[in-house]
JSON list of C-alpha atoms in Angstrom, two decimals:
[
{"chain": "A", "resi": 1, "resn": "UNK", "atom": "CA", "xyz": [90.67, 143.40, 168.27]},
{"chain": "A", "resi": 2, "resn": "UNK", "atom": "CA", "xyz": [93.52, 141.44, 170.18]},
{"chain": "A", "resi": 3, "resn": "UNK", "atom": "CA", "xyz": [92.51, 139.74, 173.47]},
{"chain": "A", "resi": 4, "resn": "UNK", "atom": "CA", "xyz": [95.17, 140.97, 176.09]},
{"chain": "A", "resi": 5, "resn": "UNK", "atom": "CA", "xyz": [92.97, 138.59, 178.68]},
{"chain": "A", "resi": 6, "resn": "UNK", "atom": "CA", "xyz": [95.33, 135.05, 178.99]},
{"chain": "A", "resi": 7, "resn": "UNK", "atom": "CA", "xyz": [93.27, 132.24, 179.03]},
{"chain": "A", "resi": 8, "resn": "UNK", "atom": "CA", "xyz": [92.23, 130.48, 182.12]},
{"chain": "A", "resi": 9, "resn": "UNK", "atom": "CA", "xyz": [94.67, 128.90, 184.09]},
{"chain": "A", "resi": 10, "resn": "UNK", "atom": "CA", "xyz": [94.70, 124.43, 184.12]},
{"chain": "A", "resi": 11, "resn": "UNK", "atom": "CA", "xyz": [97.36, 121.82, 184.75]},
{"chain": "A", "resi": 12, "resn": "UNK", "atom": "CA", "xyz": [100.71, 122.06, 186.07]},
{"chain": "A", "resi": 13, "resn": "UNK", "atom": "CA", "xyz": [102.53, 125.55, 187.13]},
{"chain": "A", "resi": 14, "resn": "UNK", "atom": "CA", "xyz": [105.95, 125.68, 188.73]},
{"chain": "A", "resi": 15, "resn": "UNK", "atom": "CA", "xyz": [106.98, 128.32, 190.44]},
{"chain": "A", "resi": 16, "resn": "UNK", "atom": "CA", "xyz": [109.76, 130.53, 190.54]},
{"chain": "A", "resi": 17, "resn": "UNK", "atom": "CA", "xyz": [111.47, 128.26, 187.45]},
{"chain": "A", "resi": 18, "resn": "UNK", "atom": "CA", "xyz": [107.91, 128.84, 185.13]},
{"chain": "A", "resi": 19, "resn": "UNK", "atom": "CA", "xyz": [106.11, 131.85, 183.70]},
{"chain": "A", "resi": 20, "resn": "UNK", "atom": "CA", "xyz": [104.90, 132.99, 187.37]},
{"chain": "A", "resi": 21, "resn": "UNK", "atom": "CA", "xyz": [108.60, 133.85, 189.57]},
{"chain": "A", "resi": 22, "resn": "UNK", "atom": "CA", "xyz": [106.22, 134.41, 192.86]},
{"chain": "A", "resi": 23, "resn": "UNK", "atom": "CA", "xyz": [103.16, 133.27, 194.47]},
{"chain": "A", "resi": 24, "resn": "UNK", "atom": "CA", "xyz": [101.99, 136.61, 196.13]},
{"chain": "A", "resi": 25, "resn": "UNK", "atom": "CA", "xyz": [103.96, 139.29, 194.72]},
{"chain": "A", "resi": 26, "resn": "UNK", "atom": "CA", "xyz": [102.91, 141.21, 191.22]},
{"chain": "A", "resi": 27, "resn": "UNK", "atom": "CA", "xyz": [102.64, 139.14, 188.27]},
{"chain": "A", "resi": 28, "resn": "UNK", "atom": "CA", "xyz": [102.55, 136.10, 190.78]},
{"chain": "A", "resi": 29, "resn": "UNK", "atom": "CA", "xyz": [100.66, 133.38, 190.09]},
{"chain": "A", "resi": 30, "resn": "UNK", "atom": "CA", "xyz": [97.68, 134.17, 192.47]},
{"chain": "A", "resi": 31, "resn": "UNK", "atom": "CA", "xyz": [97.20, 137.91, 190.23]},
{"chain": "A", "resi": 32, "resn": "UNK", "atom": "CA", "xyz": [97.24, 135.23, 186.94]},
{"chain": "A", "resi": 33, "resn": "UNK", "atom": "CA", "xyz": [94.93, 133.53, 188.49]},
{"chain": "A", "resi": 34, "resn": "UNK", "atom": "CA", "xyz": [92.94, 136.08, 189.35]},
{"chain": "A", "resi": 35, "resn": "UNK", "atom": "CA", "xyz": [92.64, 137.85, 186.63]},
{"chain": "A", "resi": 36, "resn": "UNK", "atom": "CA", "xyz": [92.06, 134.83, 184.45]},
{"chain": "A", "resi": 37, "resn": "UNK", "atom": "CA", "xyz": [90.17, 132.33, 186.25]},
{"chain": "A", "resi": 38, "resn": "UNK", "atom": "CA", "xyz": [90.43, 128.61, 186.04]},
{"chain": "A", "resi": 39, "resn": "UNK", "atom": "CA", "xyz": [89.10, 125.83, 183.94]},
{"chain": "A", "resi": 40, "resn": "UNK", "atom": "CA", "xyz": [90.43, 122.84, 185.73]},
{"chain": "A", "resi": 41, "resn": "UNK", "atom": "CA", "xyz": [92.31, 121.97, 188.55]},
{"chain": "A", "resi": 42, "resn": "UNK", "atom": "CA", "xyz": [95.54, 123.91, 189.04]},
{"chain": "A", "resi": 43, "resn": "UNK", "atom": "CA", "xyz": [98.75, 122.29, 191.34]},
{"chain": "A", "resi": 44, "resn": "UNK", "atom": "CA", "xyz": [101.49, 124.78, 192.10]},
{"chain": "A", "resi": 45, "resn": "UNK", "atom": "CA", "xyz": [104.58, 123.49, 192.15]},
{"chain": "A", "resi": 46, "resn": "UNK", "atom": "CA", "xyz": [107.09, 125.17, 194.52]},
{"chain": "A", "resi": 47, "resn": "UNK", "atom": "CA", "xyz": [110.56, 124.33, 192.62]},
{"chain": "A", "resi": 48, "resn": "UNK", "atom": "CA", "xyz": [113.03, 126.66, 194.36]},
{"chain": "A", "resi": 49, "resn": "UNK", "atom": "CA", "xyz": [113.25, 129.47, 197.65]},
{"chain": "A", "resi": 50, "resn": "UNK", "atom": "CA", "xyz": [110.45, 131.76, 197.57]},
{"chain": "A", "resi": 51, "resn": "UNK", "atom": "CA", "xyz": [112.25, 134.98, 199.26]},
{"chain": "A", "resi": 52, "resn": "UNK", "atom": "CA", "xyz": [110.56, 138.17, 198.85]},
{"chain": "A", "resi": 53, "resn": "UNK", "atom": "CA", "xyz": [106.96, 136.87, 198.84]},
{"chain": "A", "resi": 54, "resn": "UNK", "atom": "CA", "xyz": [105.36, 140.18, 200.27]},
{"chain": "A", "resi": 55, "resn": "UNK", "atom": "CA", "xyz": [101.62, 139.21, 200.02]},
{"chain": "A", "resi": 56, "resn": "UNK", "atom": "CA", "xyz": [100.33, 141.57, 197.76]},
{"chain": "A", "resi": 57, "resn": "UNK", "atom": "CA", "xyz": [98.02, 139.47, 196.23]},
{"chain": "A", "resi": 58, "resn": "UNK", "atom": "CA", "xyz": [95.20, 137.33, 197.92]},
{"chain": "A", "resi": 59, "resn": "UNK", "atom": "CA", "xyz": [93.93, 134.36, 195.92]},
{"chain": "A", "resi": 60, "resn": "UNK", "atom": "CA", "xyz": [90.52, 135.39, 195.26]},
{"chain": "A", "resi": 61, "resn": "UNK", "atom": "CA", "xyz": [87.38, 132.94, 194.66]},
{"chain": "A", "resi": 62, "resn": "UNK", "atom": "CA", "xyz": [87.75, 130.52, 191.43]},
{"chain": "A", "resi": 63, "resn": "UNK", "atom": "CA", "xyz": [84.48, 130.45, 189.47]},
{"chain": "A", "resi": 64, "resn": "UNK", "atom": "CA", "xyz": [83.61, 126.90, 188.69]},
{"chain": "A", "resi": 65, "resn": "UNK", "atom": "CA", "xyz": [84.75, 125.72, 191.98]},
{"chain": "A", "resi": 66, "resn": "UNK", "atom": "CA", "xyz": [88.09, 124.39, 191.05]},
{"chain": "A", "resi": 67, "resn": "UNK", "atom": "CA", "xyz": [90.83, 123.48, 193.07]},
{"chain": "A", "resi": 68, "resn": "UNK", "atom": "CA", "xyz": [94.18, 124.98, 193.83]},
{"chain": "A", "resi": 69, "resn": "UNK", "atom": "CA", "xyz": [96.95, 122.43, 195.09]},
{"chain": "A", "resi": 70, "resn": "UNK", "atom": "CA", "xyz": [100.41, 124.56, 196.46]},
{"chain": "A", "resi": 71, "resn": "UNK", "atom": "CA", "xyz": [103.03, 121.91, 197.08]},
{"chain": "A", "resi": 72, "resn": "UNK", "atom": "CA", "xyz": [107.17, 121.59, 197.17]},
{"chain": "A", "resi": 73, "resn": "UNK", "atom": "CA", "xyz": [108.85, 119.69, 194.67]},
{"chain": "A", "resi": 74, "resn": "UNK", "atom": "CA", "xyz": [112.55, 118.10, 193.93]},
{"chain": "A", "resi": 75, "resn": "UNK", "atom": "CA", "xyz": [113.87, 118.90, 197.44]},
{"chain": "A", "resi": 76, "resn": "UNK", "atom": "CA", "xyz": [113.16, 121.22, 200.77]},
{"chain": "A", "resi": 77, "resn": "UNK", "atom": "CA", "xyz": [111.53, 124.40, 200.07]},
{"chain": "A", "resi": 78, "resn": "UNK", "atom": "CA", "xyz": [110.79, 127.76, 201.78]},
{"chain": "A", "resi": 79, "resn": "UNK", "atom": "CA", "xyz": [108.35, 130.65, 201.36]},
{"chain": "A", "resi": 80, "resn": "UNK", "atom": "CA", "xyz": [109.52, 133.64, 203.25]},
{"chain": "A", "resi": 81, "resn": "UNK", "atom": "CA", "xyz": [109.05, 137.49, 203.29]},
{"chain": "A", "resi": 82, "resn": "UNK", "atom": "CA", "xyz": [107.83, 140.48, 204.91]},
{"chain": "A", "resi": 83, "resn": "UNK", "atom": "CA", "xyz": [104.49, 141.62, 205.33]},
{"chain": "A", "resi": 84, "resn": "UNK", "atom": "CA", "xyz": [103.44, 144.03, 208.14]},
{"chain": "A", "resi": 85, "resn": "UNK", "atom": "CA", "xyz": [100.10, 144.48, 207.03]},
{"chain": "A", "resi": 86, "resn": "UNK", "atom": "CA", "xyz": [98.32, 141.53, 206.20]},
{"chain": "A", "resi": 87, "resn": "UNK", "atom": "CA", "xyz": [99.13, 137.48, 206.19]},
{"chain": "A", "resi": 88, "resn": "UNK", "atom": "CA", "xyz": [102.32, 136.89, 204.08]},
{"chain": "A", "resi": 89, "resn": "UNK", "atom": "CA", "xyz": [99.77, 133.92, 201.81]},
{"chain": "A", "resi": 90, "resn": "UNK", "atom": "CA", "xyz": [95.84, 134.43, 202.01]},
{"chain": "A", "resi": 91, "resn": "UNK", "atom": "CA", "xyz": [92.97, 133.88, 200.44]},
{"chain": "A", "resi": 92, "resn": "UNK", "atom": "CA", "xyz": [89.87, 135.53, 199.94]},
{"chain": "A", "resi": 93, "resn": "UNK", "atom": "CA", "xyz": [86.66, 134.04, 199.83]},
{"chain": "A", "resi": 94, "resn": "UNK", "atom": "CA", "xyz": [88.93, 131.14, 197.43]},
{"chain": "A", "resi": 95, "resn": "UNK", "atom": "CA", "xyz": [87.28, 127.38, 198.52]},
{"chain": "A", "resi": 96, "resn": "UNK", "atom": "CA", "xyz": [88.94, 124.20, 197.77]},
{"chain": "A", "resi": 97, "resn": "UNK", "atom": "CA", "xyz": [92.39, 125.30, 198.28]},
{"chain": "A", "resi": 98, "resn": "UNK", "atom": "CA", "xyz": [95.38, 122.73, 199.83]},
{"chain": "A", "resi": 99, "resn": "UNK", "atom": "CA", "xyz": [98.61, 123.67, 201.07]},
{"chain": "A", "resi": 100, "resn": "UNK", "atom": "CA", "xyz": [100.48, 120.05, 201.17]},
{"chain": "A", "resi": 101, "resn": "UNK", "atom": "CA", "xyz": [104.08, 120.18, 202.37]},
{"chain": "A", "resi": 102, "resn": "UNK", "atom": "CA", "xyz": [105.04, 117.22, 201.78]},
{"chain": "A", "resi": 103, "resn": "UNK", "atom": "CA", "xyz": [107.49, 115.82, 198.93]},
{"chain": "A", "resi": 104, "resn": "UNK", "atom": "CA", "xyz": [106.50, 112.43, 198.78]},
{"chain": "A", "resi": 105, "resn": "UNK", "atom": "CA", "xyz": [102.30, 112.67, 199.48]},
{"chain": "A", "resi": 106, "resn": "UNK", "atom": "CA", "xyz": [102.89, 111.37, 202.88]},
{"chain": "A", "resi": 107, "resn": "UNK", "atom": "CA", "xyz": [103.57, 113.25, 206.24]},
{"chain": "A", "resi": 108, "resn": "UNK", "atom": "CA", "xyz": [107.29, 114.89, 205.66]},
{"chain": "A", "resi": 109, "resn": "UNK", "atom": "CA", "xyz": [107.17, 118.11, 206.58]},
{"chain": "A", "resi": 110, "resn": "UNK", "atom": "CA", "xyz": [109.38, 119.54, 203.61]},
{"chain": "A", "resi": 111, "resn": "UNK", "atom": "CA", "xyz": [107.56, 122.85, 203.06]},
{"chain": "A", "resi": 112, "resn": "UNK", "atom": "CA", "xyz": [108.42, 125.92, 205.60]},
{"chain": "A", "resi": 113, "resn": "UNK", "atom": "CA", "xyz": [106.30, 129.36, 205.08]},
{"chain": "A", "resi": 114, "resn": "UNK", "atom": "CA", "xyz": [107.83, 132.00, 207.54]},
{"chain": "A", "resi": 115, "resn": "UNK", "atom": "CA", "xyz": [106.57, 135.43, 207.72]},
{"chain": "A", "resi": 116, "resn": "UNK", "atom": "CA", "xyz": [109.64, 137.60, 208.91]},
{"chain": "A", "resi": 117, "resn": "UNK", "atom": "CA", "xyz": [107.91, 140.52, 209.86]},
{"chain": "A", "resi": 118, "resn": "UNK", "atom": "CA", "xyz": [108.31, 141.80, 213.07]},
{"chain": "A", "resi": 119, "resn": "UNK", "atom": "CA", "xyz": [105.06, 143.56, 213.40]},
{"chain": "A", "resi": 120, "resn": "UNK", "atom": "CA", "xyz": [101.49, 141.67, 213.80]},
{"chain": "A", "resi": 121, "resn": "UNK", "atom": "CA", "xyz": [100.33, 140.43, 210.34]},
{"chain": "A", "resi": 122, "resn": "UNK", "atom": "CA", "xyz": [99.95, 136.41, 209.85]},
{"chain": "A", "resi": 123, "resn": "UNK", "atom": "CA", "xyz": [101.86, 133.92, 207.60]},
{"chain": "A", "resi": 124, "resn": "UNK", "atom": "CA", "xyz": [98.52, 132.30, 206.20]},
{"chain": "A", "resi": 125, "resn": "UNK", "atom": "CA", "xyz": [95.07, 133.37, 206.41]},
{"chain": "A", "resi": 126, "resn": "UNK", "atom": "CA", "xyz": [92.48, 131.22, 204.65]},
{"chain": "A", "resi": 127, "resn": "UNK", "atom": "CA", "xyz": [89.25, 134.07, 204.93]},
{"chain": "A", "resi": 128, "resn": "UNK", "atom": "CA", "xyz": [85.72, 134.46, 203.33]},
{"chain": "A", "resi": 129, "resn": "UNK", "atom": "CA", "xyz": [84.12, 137.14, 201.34]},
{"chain": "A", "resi": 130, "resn": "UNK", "atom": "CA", "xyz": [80.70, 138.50, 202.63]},
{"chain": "A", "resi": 131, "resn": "UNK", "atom": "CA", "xyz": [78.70, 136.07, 203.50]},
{"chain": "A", "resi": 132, "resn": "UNK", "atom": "CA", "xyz": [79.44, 133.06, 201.28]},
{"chain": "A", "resi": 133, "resn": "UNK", "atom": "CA", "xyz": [81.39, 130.40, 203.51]},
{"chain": "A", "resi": 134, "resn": "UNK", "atom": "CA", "xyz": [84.82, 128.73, 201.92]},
{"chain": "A", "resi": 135, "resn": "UNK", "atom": "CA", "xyz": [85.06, 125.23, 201.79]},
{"chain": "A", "resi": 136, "resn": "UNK", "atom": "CA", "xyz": [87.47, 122.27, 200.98]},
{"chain": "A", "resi": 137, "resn": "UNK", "atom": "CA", "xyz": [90.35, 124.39, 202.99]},
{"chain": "A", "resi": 138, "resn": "UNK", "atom": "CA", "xyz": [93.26, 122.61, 203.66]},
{"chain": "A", "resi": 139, "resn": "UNK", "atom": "CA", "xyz": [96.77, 123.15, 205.43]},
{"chain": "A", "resi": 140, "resn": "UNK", "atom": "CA", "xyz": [98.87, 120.16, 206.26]},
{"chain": "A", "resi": 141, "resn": "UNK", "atom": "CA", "xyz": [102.79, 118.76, 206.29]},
{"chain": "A", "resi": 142, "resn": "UNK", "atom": "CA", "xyz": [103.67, 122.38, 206.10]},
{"chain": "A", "resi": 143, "resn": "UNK", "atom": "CA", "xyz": [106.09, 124.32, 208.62]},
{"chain": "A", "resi": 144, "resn": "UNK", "atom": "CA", "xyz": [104.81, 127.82, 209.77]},
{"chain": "A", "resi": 145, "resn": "UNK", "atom": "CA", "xyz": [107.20, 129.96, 211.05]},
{"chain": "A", "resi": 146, "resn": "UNK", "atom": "CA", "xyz": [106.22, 133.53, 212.71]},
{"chain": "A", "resi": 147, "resn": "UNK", "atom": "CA", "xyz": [109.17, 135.02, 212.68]},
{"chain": "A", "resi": 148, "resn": "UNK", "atom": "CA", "xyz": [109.66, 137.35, 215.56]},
{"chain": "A", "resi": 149, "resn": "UNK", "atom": "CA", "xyz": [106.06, 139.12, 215.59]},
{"chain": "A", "resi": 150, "resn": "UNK", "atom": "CA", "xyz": [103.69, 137.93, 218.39]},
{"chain": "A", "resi": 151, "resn": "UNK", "atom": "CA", "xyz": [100.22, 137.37, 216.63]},
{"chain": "A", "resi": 152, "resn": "UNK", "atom": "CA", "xyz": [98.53, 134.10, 215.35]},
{"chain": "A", "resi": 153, "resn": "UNK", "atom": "CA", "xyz": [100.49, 132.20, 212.63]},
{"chain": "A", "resi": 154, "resn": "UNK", "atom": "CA", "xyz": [97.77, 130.59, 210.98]},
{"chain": "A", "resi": 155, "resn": "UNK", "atom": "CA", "xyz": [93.87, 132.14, 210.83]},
{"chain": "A", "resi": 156, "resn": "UNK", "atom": "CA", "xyz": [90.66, 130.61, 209.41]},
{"chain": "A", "resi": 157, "resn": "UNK", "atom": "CA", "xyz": [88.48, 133.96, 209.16]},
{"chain": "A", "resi": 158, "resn": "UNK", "atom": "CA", "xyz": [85.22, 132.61, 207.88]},
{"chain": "A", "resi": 159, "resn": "UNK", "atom": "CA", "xyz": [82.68, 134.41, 208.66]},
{"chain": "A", "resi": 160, "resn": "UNK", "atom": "CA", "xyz": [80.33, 133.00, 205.42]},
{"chain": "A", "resi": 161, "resn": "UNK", "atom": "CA", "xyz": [76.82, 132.48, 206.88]},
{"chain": "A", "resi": 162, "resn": "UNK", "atom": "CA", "xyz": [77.12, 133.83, 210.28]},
{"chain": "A", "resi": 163, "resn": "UNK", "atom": "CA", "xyz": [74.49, 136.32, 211.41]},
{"chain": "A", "resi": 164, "resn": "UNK", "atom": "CA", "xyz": [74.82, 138.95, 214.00]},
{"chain": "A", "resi": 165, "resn": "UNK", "atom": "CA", "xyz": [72.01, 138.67, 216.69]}
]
């Protein structure tokens, strides 16, 4: 019988210039990841314009714990697209997850996301699954745009832990 399950993802990924052409959208690298897993550490590599991200794929908790770096490289990049239902980039119930902006590993600010919707969805959303917590979340050197909608740019929904009462 032939395995049509690709291994699990490790190492290096650049995206749209590798195998994966989006982060979000089908056959994006978060709907790889899902469906695959990871057995190491994983760094995205943003290489070019990300244009028509439309956020149709969450990243989804990574069994083993591993981490997920997102970060430009070779020169300014954007992430932009439309989503009027949910956040444009988001995670769900995925710990140990950094979006770094910056070029150089310092404090440049050379990574813009912008969500161009003009409804109320988010641009990132970093949330939990039931009630296990994420952890190991980070956002930094990054640009966030909103576009012209008027709800929060940027949401940490974990509700991992907490109790009604």
């Amino acid at each position: 019988t032939i395995n049509d399950v690709p291994p699990p993802l490790s190492g290096t990924y650049n995206v749209p210039s590798g195998t994966y052409t989006s982060l979000t959208n089908a056959g994006g690298i978060f709907a790889a990841i899902n469906a695959s897993g990871a057995s190491g550490p994983i760094t995205i590599n943003i290489d070019g314009d990300l244009t028509g991200e439309t956020g149709a794929n969450a990243l989804n908790a990574i069994g083993g714990g591993h981490a997920v770096l997102i970060k430009p490289t070779g020169a300014l990049r954007n992430i932009s697209g439309t989503t009027n239902s949910d956040a444009m980039i988001r995670t769900s119930g995925a710990s140990n997850v950094t979006i770094d902006g910056s070029l150089s590993g310092g404090t440049d600010r050379s990574l813009t996301i912008t969500n161009l919707s003009t409804t109320a969805p988010q641009v990132v959303r970093f949330g939990s699954v039931g009630t296990t917590p994420v952890t190991g979340i980070t956002l930094k050197n990054t640009t966030i745009t909103n576009g012209v909608n008027t709800s929060s740019a940027v949401v940490i929904a974990d509700t991992g832990g907490v109790s009604g009462g």
